[in-house]
Amino acid sequence: MGTATARNGSTATAWRNWAGNVTATPTRVVTPASVGELQEAVRRAAGDGLRVKAVGTGHSFTAAAATDGVLVRPQALAGIRSIDRAAGTVTVAAGTALKDLNRALAAEGLSLTNMGDIMEQTVSGATSTGTHGTGRDSASIAAQIRSLELVTADGELLVCSEKENPEVFAAARVGIGALGIVTAITFAVEPLFFLTAREEPMGFDRVTAEFEEHFAENEHFEFYWFPHTGNCNTKRNNRSQGPAAPPGPVSGWIEDELLSNGLFQAVNTLGRAVPATIPSIARVASRALSARTYTDIPYKVFTSPRRVRFVEMEYALPREAVVGALRELRAMVDRSRLRISFPVEVRTAPADDIALSTASGRDTAYIAVHMYRGTPYQAYFTAAEHIFTAHGGRPHWGKVHTRDAEYFSRVYPRFGEFTALRDRLDPNRVFGNDYLRRILGS
C-alpha cells in the first residue's frame, strides 16, 4: 500500500476506508491534540502548497476524505465539552465517535432525537456527509446541529449558528469537507426516552401498498426487501413509557449476531464464490427472521452492529416516488442475471433547511442497495442508479455514485449558494480533492 511520512518523522501506512474500496497515500499525517495545533497544520499545509483533508473512521464509501497532501486524524479532538440543560444542547469535539457520544449522553440522562443505524463514525464525519436514520418528523443528525466551529483555509476559527455566520451555518452542517475542518459541534438533545421497536416480516406487495400508512402511523418506519424474493422485514420504532425490555440474551444473540452477522457473513461468502446459490439462500434467509418487540433507550434501538463489510449506494428520492422506484428496482433485478445477496433498505426523512442535505427542501425517502465486499457491484449499482436518477434522486455524499456537479446543479436548488460560499471560504481549494472536484466543480 505504500507509506507516508508523518509530522513527527515516523512513517504511517496509507489510509484505507472501512469497505476497502478507497485508499490514499498522503504526504504526511497529523493528529492534532488541540484546535490550535489543527489551525497551525492547515496554515503549514497551505504554505507548502499541500491540500488538507480530515478523516474520521472511514465509513464513507467515496473518496471524500482521500488526499495526497496532509491527512488530519481528529480522533484526539474528542469528548464532550459542555452540556447546557437549560438550552437542551451538548457541545462535543469533532473527533468524538457517535458511540462514545451516545453512551456519554445516556449516562447524563440525555439523548439525540434521531440517529442512523450504526454509530462507529465520528460526529463530524457523520454530519458532513449527511448521515441519517429514518423518521417521520425527526431528521438527519446534521439537522440536529445548533452551532459548529470550523477551521477555514486561512487557519482561522469560524463559529457558525443561525445567529452567527448564518450563511455558513446553512451550508456547513453538511459540508462534505469542502468548506473547512469542523472542530466542534453543538447538538440539540433531549431527556433520555424509551423506544419500543416492532420488527415484523411482511410481503413486498403489502408493505409497498401500505407504505404511506406505515409512514404516517409510526415515528420511525423502515423496511428491508430481500432481492430474488417477495419478502421484507419491517421495523417500527415509537416512543413509549418503558420500562426497558431489551431482547433476551439468547434471542438477541440469535437475531443480532448469528443471523445478522455470523450466518450472514457465511452466506455472503458462499454467494460470492457460487453466485447461483444466492436466490435460494435469499429465500431461506428472508424467512429466518421472526417478529419481535423490545423496548430500550434510543441508541440501543436505532443502532445495530454491522460486522459484515459491504459497498453501498443510497439515493434520496421525493417520498412520493419511492414505492414506484422500488418496484422498478425489483423488476430490473428479476429480469436480469444479477445475483444480490444483501437486502435493500428503505427509510424516510422530513424536509430540512440545509443547502446540500439530501432532504433539503423536500420530504424524502431513501433506497439503499448493497453488495458484499469483494463482489463486483458496478452492474447492479449502475442499473439502480439509472432508476434513481430518473426520479430526481440525490445520492448520499458518502456512498458510491457516479453523479457530477452538472447533475447536482439540477437536483439541488441551493447548489449555487453552496459553491459560491466555497469560493469565498476556500478559493485556493486547500480542502479540495478529486471527489470534490467531480461533485462541486473546479
Short mmCIF file of C-alpha atoms in Angstrom, two decimals:
data_model
loop_
_atom_site.label_atom_id
_atom_site.label_comp_id
_atom_site.label_asym_id
_atom_site.label_seq_id
_atom_site.Cartn_x
_atom_site.Cartn_y
_atom_site.Cartn_z
CA MET A 1 0.00 0.00 0.00
CA GLY A 2 2.96 2.35 0.41
CA THR A 3 3.80 4.63 3.30
CA ALA A 4 3.56 8.30 4.20
CA THR A 5 5.84 10.32 6.43
CA ALA A 6 4.05 11.65 9.49
CA ARG A 7 4.68 15.06 11.02
CA ASN A 8 6.88 13.62 13.74
CA GLY A 9 9.09 11.84 11.24
CA SER A 10 7.65 8.38 11.71
CA THR A 11 6.04 6.51 8.87
CA ALA A 12 2.33 5.89 8.53
CA THR A 13 0.71 3.37 6.22
CA ALA A 14 -1.55 4.67 3.53
CA TRP A 15 -5.12 5.27 4.57
CA ARG A 16 -7.87 2.77 3.64
CA ASN A 17 -11.59 3.16 4.24
CA TRP A 18 -13.78 0.65 6.11
CA ALA A 19 -15.02 -1.09 2.97
CA GLY A 20 -11.54 -1.26 1.44
CA ASN A 21 -12.63 0.30 -1.86
CA VAL A 22 -10.76 3.63 -1.33
CA THR A 23 -7.10 4.14 -0.47
CA ALA A 24 -4.88 7.22 -0.31
CA THR A 25 -1.20 7.88 0.29
CA PRO A 26 -0.82 11.29 1.96
CA THR A 27 2.43 13.25 2.07
CA ARG A 28 2.09 13.49 5.82
CA VAL A 29 -0.34 12.57 8.58
CA VAL A 30 -1.07 14.81 11.55
CA THR A 31 -3.02 14.10 14.73
CA PRO A 32 -3.62 17.49 16.35
CA ALA A 33 -4.20 17.45 20.10
CA SER A 34 -5.82 20.90 20.11
CA VAL A 35 -7.69 23.25 17.83
CA GLY A 36 -4.60 25.48 17.81
CA GLU A 37 -2.47 22.61 16.51
CA LEU A 38 -5.05 21.95 13.80
CA GLN A 39 -5.05 25.61 12.75
CA GLU A 40 -1.26 25.53 12.53
CA ALA A 41 -1.36 22.30 10.48
CA VAL A 42 -3.75 23.93 7.99
CA ARG A 43 -1.60 27.06 7.70
CA ARG A 44 1.55 24.99 7.24
CA ALA A 45 -0.06 22.83 4.57
CA ALA A 46 -1.31 25.86 2.67
CA GLY A 47 2.18 27.37 2.87
CA ASP A 48 3.68 24.15 1.49
CA GLY A 49 1.15 24.06 -1.35
CA LEU A 50 -0.46 20.90 0.01
CA ARG A 51 -4.13 20.08 0.26
CA VAL A 52 -5.67 19.05 3.58
CA LYS A 53 -8.38 16.51 4.40
CA ALA A 54 -9.70 15.32 7.76
CA VAL A 55 -10.62 11.66 8.02
CA GLY A 56 -12.81 10.01 10.62
CA THR A 57 -13.32 6.27 10.88
CA GLY A 58 -13.53 5.68 7.12
CA HIS A 59 -17.18 4.66 6.96
CA SER A 60 -17.68 6.62 3.74
CA PHE A 61 -17.64 4.57 0.54
CA THR A 62 -16.48 7.55 -1.51
CA ALA A 63 -13.11 9.31 -1.67
CA ALA A 64 -14.49 12.35 0.17
CA ALA A 65 -11.60 12.26 2.67
CA ALA A 66 -8.83 10.98 0.39
CA THR A 67 -5.77 13.16 -0.17
CA ASP A 68 -2.19 13.03 -1.39
CA GLY A 69 -1.45 16.06 0.81
CA VAL A 70 -1.94 16.33 4.58
CA LEU A 71 -4.27 13.80 6.21
CA VAL A 72 -5.68 15.03 9.52
CA ARG A 73 -6.81 12.45 12.04
CA PRO A 74 -9.05 14.34 14.51
CA GLN A 75 -9.54 11.49 16.98
CA ALA A 76 -7.54 13.34 19.66
CA LEU A 77 -10.11 16.14 19.43
CA ALA A 78 -12.72 14.12 21.27
CA GLY A 79 -15.14 14.23 24.16
CA ILE A 80 -17.99 16.34 25.46
CA ARG A 81 -17.00 19.97 26.03
CA SER A 82 -20.16 21.12 27.80
CA ILE A 83 -23.81 20.35 28.44
CA ASP A 84 -26.40 23.12 28.68
CA ARG A 85 -29.51 21.52 30.16
CA ALA A 86 -31.50 24.75 30.09
CA ALA A 87 -30.87 25.19 26.35
CA GLY A 88 -31.10 21.45 25.67
CA THR A 89 -27.72 21.25 23.95
CA VAL A 90 -24.41 19.40 24.14
CA THR A 91 -21.15 20.65 22.63
CA VAL A 92 -18.80 17.90 21.54
CA ALA A 93 -15.37 17.84 19.90
CA ALA A 94 -15.48 16.80 16.26
CA GLY A 95 -13.39 13.63 16.53
CA THR A 96 -15.76 12.02 19.03
CA ALA A 97 -17.24 8.72 17.87
CA LEU A 98 -21.03 8.62 17.83
CA LYS A 99 -20.96 5.51 20.02
CA ASP A 100 -19.00 7.40 22.69
CA LEU A 101 -21.32 10.40 22.46
CA ASN A 102 -24.44 8.22 22.74
CA ARG A 103 -23.14 6.39 25.80
CA ALA A 104 -21.96 9.59 27.49
CA LEU A 105 -25.29 11.30 26.85
CA ALA A 106 -27.21 8.30 28.21
CA ALA A 107 -25.11 8.43 31.39
CA GLU A 108 -26.23 12.06 31.73
CA GLY A 109 -29.87 11.16 31.13
CA LEU A 110 -29.87 12.71 27.64
CA SER A 111 -30.21 11.59 24.03
CA LEU A 112 -30.17 12.76 20.44
CA THR A 113 -33.67 12.72 18.93
CA ASN A 114 -32.76 10.53 15.96
CA MET A 115 -29.70 8.75 14.61
CA GLY A 116 -28.51 6.36 11.92
CA ASP A 117 -28.26 2.60 12.19
CA ILE A 118 -24.54 2.45 13.01
CA MET A 119 -22.53 4.57 15.44
CA GLU A 120 -18.89 3.93 14.57
CA GLN A 121 -18.44 7.26 12.75
CA THR A 122 -17.07 10.47 14.20
CA VAL A 123 -19.66 13.17 14.74
CA SER A 124 -18.02 15.42 12.14
CA GLY A 125 -17.74 12.66 9.54
CA ALA A 126 -21.34 11.58 10.02
CA THR A 127 -22.82 15.05 9.82
CA SER A 128 -20.58 16.29 6.99
CA THR A 129 -21.81 13.52 4.68
CA GLY A 130 -25.47 13.76 5.70
CA THR A 131 -25.78 10.53 7.70
CA HIS A 132 -29.38 9.87 8.70
CA GLY A 133 -31.69 7.31 10.18
CA THR A 134 -35.39 7.13 9.49
CA GLY A 135 -38.08 9.44 10.80
CA ARG A 136 -41.49 10.86 10.06
CA ASP A 137 -40.87 14.09 11.96
CA SER A 138 -37.22 13.93 13.09
CA ALA A 139 -34.48 14.47 10.54
CA SER A 140 -30.80 13.64 10.00
CA ILE A 141 -28.03 14.01 12.56
CA ALA A 142 -26.89 17.21 10.82
CA ALA A 143 -30.36 18.72 11.19
CA GLN A 144 -29.94 18.43 14.97
CA ILE A 145 -26.91 20.77 14.92
CA ARG A 146 -27.39 24.12 16.65
CA SER A 147 -23.89 25.52 16.06
CA LEU A 148 -20.44 24.41 14.88
CA GLU A 149 -16.83 25.55 14.78
CA LEU A 150 -14.92 25.45 11.51
CA VAL A 151 -11.22 25.95 10.73
CA THR A 152 -11.10 27.69 7.37
CA ALA A 153 -8.43 27.64 4.65
CA ASP A 154 -6.52 30.55 6.18
CA GLY A 155 -6.35 28.77 9.54
CA GLU A 156 -8.99 30.95 11.20
CA LEU A 157 -11.66 29.52 13.51
CA LEU A 158 -15.21 30.38 12.47
CA VAL A 159 -18.19 29.93 14.82
CA CYS A 160 -21.42 29.30 12.91
CA SER A 161 -25.06 29.23 14.01
CA GLU A 162 -28.40 30.68 12.93
CA LYS A 163 -27.28 33.98 14.52
CA GLU A 164 -23.52 33.93 13.86
CA ASN A 165 -22.30 33.47 10.28
CA PRO A 166 -25.75 32.10 9.34
CA GLU A 167 -24.89 31.73 5.65
CA VAL A 168 -22.04 29.38 6.56
CA PHE A 169 -24.24 27.52 9.06
CA ALA A 170 -26.83 26.95 6.32
CA ALA A 171 -24.24 25.02 4.32
CA ALA A 172 -21.55 23.71 6.65
CA ARG A 173 -23.78 21.32 8.59
CA VAL A 174 -23.48 19.07 5.52
CA GLY A 175 -20.24 20.46 4.14
CA ILE A 176 -18.67 17.29 2.64
CA GLY A 177 -15.31 18.59 3.87
CA ALA A 178 -15.34 21.35 1.25
CA LEU A 179 -15.67 24.43 3.45
CA GLY A 180 -13.17 23.69 6.20
CA ILE A 181 -12.45 21.28 9.03
CA VAL A 182 -15.12 21.04 11.72
CA THR A 183 -13.64 21.13 15.23
CA ALA A 184 -16.73 21.11 17.45
CA ILE A 185 -20.48 20.64 17.10
CA THR A 186 -23.34 21.70 19.36
CA PHE A 187 -26.30 19.34 19.07
CA ALA A 188 -29.83 19.69 20.33
CA VAL A 189 -30.52 16.96 22.89
CA GLU A 190 -33.49 15.96 24.99
CA PRO A 191 -34.13 13.96 28.16
CA LEU A 192 -33.50 10.27 27.69
CA PHE A 193 -36.58 8.38 26.49
CA PHE A 194 -37.64 4.87 25.59
CA LEU A 195 -38.42 3.46 22.17
CA THR A 196 -40.41 0.33 21.53
CA ALA A 197 -39.34 -1.47 18.38
CA ARG A 198 -41.59 -3.85 16.50
CA GLU A 199 -39.82 -5.96 13.88
CA GLU A 200 -42.11 -7.99 11.64
CA PRO A 201 -41.75 -9.89 8.36
CA MET A 202 -44.12 -8.64 5.66
CA GLY A 203 -44.64 -9.36 1.97
CA PHE A 204 -43.23 -6.93 -0.62
CA ASP A 205 -46.62 -6.26 -2.20
CA ARG A 206 -48.23 -5.50 1.14
CA VAL A 207 -45.51 -3.24 2.50
CA THR A 208 -45.31 -1.21 -0.71
CA ALA A 209 -49.10 -0.90 -0.95
CA GLU A 210 -49.29 0.22 2.69
CA PHE A 211 -46.10 2.30 2.74
CA GLU A 212 -47.76 5.68 3.30
CA GLU A 213 -49.96 4.22 6.02
CA HIS A 214 -46.97 2.76 7.88
CA PHE A 215 -45.10 6.04 7.45
CA ALA A 216 -47.99 8.09 8.86
CA GLU A 217 -48.66 5.80 11.82
CA ASN A 218 -45.09 5.45 13.11
CA GLU A 219 -42.46 7.90 14.31
CA HIS A 220 -39.74 5.80 12.69
CA PHE A 221 -40.53 3.26 9.96
CA GLU A 222 -38.12 1.34 7.76
CA PHE A 223 -38.04 -1.93 5.89
CA TYR A 224 -35.68 -4.26 4.09
CA TRP A 225 -36.52 -6.13 0.90
CA PHE A 226 -34.63 -9.32 0.09
CA PRO A 227 -33.92 -9.43 -3.68
CA HIS A 228 -34.99 -12.60 -5.52
CA THR A 229 -37.88 -12.93 -3.06
CA GLY A 230 -41.18 -11.29 -2.25
CA ASN A 231 -40.16 -10.98 1.39
CA CYS A 232 -39.41 -7.94 3.53
CA ASN A 233 -38.65 -7.27 7.17
CA THR A 234 -40.21 -4.14 8.68
CA LYS A 235 -39.17 -2.14 11.74
CA ARG A 236 -41.36 0.37 13.56
CA ASN A 237 -39.88 2.45 16.40
CA ASN A 238 -42.17 4.54 18.59
CA ARG A 239 -41.75 6.30 21.91
CA SER A 240 -43.10 4.53 24.96
CA GLN A 241 -43.24 4.92 28.72
CA GLY A 242 -40.92 1.97 29.23
CA PRO A 243 -39.59 0.29 31.24
CA ALA A 244 -36.68 -1.16 29.29
CA ALA A 245 -37.40 -4.64 27.97
CA PRO A 246 -34.46 -5.45 25.68
CA PRO A 247 -34.26 -8.68 23.70
CA GLY A 248 -33.24 -11.62 25.88
CA PRO A 249 -29.56 -12.55 25.70
CA VAL A 250 -30.21 -15.68 23.67
CA SER A 251 -32.81 -14.28 21.25
CA GLY A 252 -30.81 -11.05 20.91
CA TRP A 253 -27.67 -13.00 20.06
CA ILE A 254 -29.51 -15.15 17.53
CA GLU A 255 -31.04 -12.14 15.72
CA ASP A 256 -28.24 -9.57 16.00
CA GLU A 257 -25.12 -11.72 15.92
CA LEU A 258 -25.87 -15.13 14.41
CA LEU A 259 -28.40 -14.15 11.73
CA SER A 260 -27.35 -10.54 11.07
CA ASN A 261 -23.58 -11.01 11.29
CA GLY A 262 -22.24 -14.56 11.69
CA LEU A 263 -24.57 -16.53 9.41
CA PHE A 264 -24.92 -13.53 7.11
CA GLN A 265 -21.13 -13.45 6.71
CA ALA A 266 -21.09 -17.14 5.84
CA VAL A 267 -23.88 -16.98 3.26
CA ASN A 268 -22.36 -13.92 1.61
CA THR A 269 -19.01 -15.66 1.36
CA LEU A 270 -20.75 -18.64 -0.25
CA GLY A 271 -22.72 -16.36 -2.55
CA ARG A 272 -19.56 -14.59 -3.68
CA ALA A 273 -17.94 -17.94 -4.50
CA VAL A 274 -21.05 -19.50 -6.09
CA PRO A 275 -23.45 -16.74 -7.21
CA ALA A 276 -26.02 -19.25 -8.47
CA THR A 277 -26.80 -20.17 -4.85
CA ILE A 278 -27.89 -16.65 -3.90
CA PRO A 279 -31.63 -16.78 -4.82
CA SER A 280 -32.09 -19.99 -2.82
CA ILE A 281 -30.13 -18.58 0.11
CA ALA A 282 -32.17 -15.36 -0.02
CA ARG A 283 -35.44 -17.26 0.17
CA VAL A 284 -34.25 -19.16 3.24
CA ALA A 285 -32.62 -16.16 4.92
CA SER A 286 -35.60 -13.87 4.41
CA ARG A 287 -37.82 -16.41 6.19
CA ALA A 288 -35.40 -16.94 9.10
CA LEU A 289 -36.23 -13.66 10.83
CA SER A 290 -39.25 -13.71 13.12
CA ALA A 291 -41.40 -10.99 14.63
CA ARG A 292 -40.15 -9.49 17.88
CA THR A 293 -40.90 -6.50 20.09
CA TYR A 294 -38.48 -4.86 22.53
CA THR A 295 -38.05 -1.58 24.41
CA ASP A 296 -34.85 0.29 25.25
CA ILE A 297 -33.14 3.70 25.23
CA PRO A 298 -32.76 5.25 21.76
CA TYR A 299 -29.24 4.33 20.66
CA LYS A 300 -29.81 0.70 21.61
CA VAL A 301 -32.88 0.60 19.36
CA PHE A 302 -31.75 2.79 16.45
CA THR A 303 -28.30 1.23 16.00
CA SER A 304 -27.06 -2.29 15.34
CA PRO A 305 -23.63 -3.90 14.96
CA ARG A 306 -22.54 -4.17 11.33
CA ARG A 307 -19.63 -6.59 11.08
CA VAL A 308 -20.22 -7.89 7.55
CA ARG A 309 -18.38 -5.50 5.23
CA PHE A 310 -20.04 -4.24 2.08
CA VAL A 311 -20.16 -1.48 -0.51
CA GLU A 312 -23.27 0.70 -0.64
CA MET A 313 -25.15 3.11 -2.87
CA GLU A 314 -28.06 5.12 -1.47
CA TYR A 315 -30.30 7.66 -3.17
CA ALA A 316 -32.74 10.14 -1.65
CA LEU A 317 -35.97 10.40 -3.66
CA PRO A 318 -39.08 12.53 -3.25
CA ARG A 319 -41.09 10.43 -0.81
CA GLU A 320 -43.99 10.06 -3.22
CA ALA A 321 -41.64 8.43 -5.77
CA VAL A 322 -40.08 5.76 -3.57
CA VAL A 323 -42.61 2.95 -3.99
CA GLY A 324 -42.61 3.25 -7.77
CA ALA A 325 -38.81 3.31 -7.85
CA LEU A 326 -38.57 0.27 -5.58
CA ARG A 327 -40.98 -1.67 -7.80
CA GLU A 328 -38.85 -0.71 -10.81
CA LEU A 329 -35.76 -1.93 -8.95
CA ARG A 330 -37.40 -5.28 -8.21
CA ALA A 331 -38.49 -5.71 -11.81
CA MET A 332 -34.96 -4.89 -13.00
CA VAL A 333 -33.41 -7.48 -10.67
CA ASP A 334 -35.96 -10.12 -11.65
CA ARG A 335 -35.31 -9.78 -15.36
CA SER A 336 -31.54 -9.53 -15.02
CA ARG A 337 -28.82 -12.08 -14.38
CA LEU A 338 -27.75 -10.21 -11.24
CA ARG A 339 -27.41 -12.14 -8.01
CA ILE A 340 -27.91 -9.90 -4.97
CA SER A 341 -27.18 -11.30 -1.50
CA PHE A 342 -27.78 -8.10 0.51
CA PRO A 343 -31.24 -6.72 1.34
CA VAL A 344 -32.38 -3.33 0.02
CA GLU A 345 -33.09 -0.77 2.76
CA VAL A 346 -35.87 1.87 2.66
CA ARG A 347 -36.04 4.79 5.13
CA THR A 348 -37.56 8.29 5.32
CA ALA A 349 -36.74 11.84 6.44
CA PRO A 350 -38.70 15.09 6.61
CA ALA A 351 -37.60 18.12 4.61
CA ASP A 352 -34.83 20.22 6.18
CA ASP A 353 -33.19 23.59 5.50
CA ILE A 354 -29.55 22.57 4.91
CA ALA A 355 -28.27 23.55 1.46
CA LEU A 356 -26.84 20.18 0.37
CA SER A 357 -28.71 17.84 2.68
CA THR A 358 -30.24 15.03 0.67
CA ALA A 359 -33.58 16.04 2.26
CA SER A 360 -33.09 19.74 1.54
CA GLY A 361 -36.45 21.31 0.81
CA ARG A 362 -38.40 18.10 0.25
CA ASP A 363 -39.93 15.21 2.17
CA THR A 364 -37.66 12.32 1.36
CA ALA A 365 -37.40 8.54 1.23
CA TYR A 366 -34.17 6.64 0.76
CA ILE A 367 -33.37 3.44 -1.11
CA ALA A 368 -30.04 1.84 -0.27
CA VAL A 369 -28.51 -1.01 -2.28
CA HIS A 370 -25.53 -3.02 -1.05
CA MET A 371 -23.11 -5.64 -2.29
CA TYR A 372 -20.81 -7.84 -0.23
CA ARG A 373 -17.23 -6.56 -0.17
CA GLY A 374 -15.15 -8.12 -2.93
CA THR A 375 -18.18 -8.84 -5.12
CA PRO A 376 -18.44 -6.93 -8.42
CA TYR A 377 -21.06 -4.25 -7.78
CA GLN A 378 -20.86 -1.99 -10.84
CA ALA A 379 -23.58 -3.62 -12.96
CA TYR A 380 -26.11 -3.62 -10.11
CA PHE A 381 -25.33 -0.11 -8.95
CA THR A 382 -25.36 1.28 -12.50
CA ALA A 383 -28.80 -0.19 -13.17
CA ALA A 384 -30.12 1.01 -9.81
CA GLU A 385 -28.67 4.48 -10.31
CA HIS A 386 -30.42 4.76 -13.68
CA ILE A 387 -33.74 4.19 -11.89
CA PHE A 388 -32.97 6.58 -9.04
CA THR A 389 -31.78 9.46 -11.23
CA ALA A 390 -34.88 9.18 -13.39
CA HIS A 391 -36.80 10.23 -10.26
CA GLY A 392 -34.53 13.19 -9.49
CA GLY A 393 -32.63 11.23 -6.85
CA ARG A 394 -29.84 12.72 -4.76
CA PRO A 395 -27.06 10.30 -3.79
CA HIS A 396 -25.74 10.11 -0.26
CA TRP A 397 -22.47 12.09 -0.21
CA GLY A 398 -20.58 9.27 1.46
CA LYS A 399 -21.84 6.38 -0.66
CA VAL A 400 -21.00 5.12 -4.14
CA HIS A 401 -22.41 7.12 -7.05
CA THR A 402 -21.31 8.48 -10.44
CA ARG A 403 -23.01 11.92 -10.44
CA ASP A 404 -21.20 15.21 -11.03
CA ALA A 405 -21.60 18.94 -10.46
CA GLU A 406 -23.74 19.41 -13.56
CA TYR A 407 -26.26 16.86 -12.25
CA PHE A 408 -26.27 18.30 -8.74
CA SER A 409 -26.90 21.79 -10.04
CA ARG A 410 -30.21 20.43 -11.36
CA VAL A 411 -31.39 18.44 -8.31
CA TYR A 412 -30.29 20.90 -5.60
CA PRO A 413 -31.96 24.33 -5.90
CA ARG A 414 -29.32 25.76 -3.48
CA PHE A 415 -26.30 24.20 -5.18
CA GLY A 416 -25.05 27.59 -6.43
CA GLU A 417 -25.34 29.01 -2.92
CA PHE A 418 -23.01 26.28 -1.63
CA THR A 419 -20.41 26.60 -4.38
CA ALA A 420 -20.34 30.41 -4.06
CA LEU A 421 -19.67 30.03 -0.33
CA ARG A 422 -16.90 27.54 -1.10
CA ASP A 423 -15.34 30.05 -3.50
CA ARG A 424 -15.34 32.63 -0.69
CA LEU A 425 -14.04 30.37 2.10
CA ASP A 426 -11.58 28.26 0.12
CA PRO A 427 -10.69 29.99 -3.16
CA ASN A 428 -7.42 28.06 -3.48
CA ARG A 429 -9.04 24.69 -2.76
CA VAL A 430 -6.89 23.88 0.25
CA PHE A 431 -9.61 21.36 1.19
CA GLY A 432 -10.11 20.10 -2.34
CA ASN A 433 -9.61 16.63 -3.78
CA ASP A 434 -10.67 14.70 -6.86
CA TYR A 435 -14.05 13.73 -5.40
CA LEU A 436 -14.96 17.31 -4.57
CA ARG A 437 -13.83 18.46 -8.00
CA ARG A 438 -16.28 16.00 -9.56
CA ILE A 439 -19.27 16.74 -7.36
CA LEU A 440 -18.81 20.50 -6.88
CA GLY A 441 -16.80 21.54 -9.92
CA SER A 442 -13.31 23.01 -10.03
#
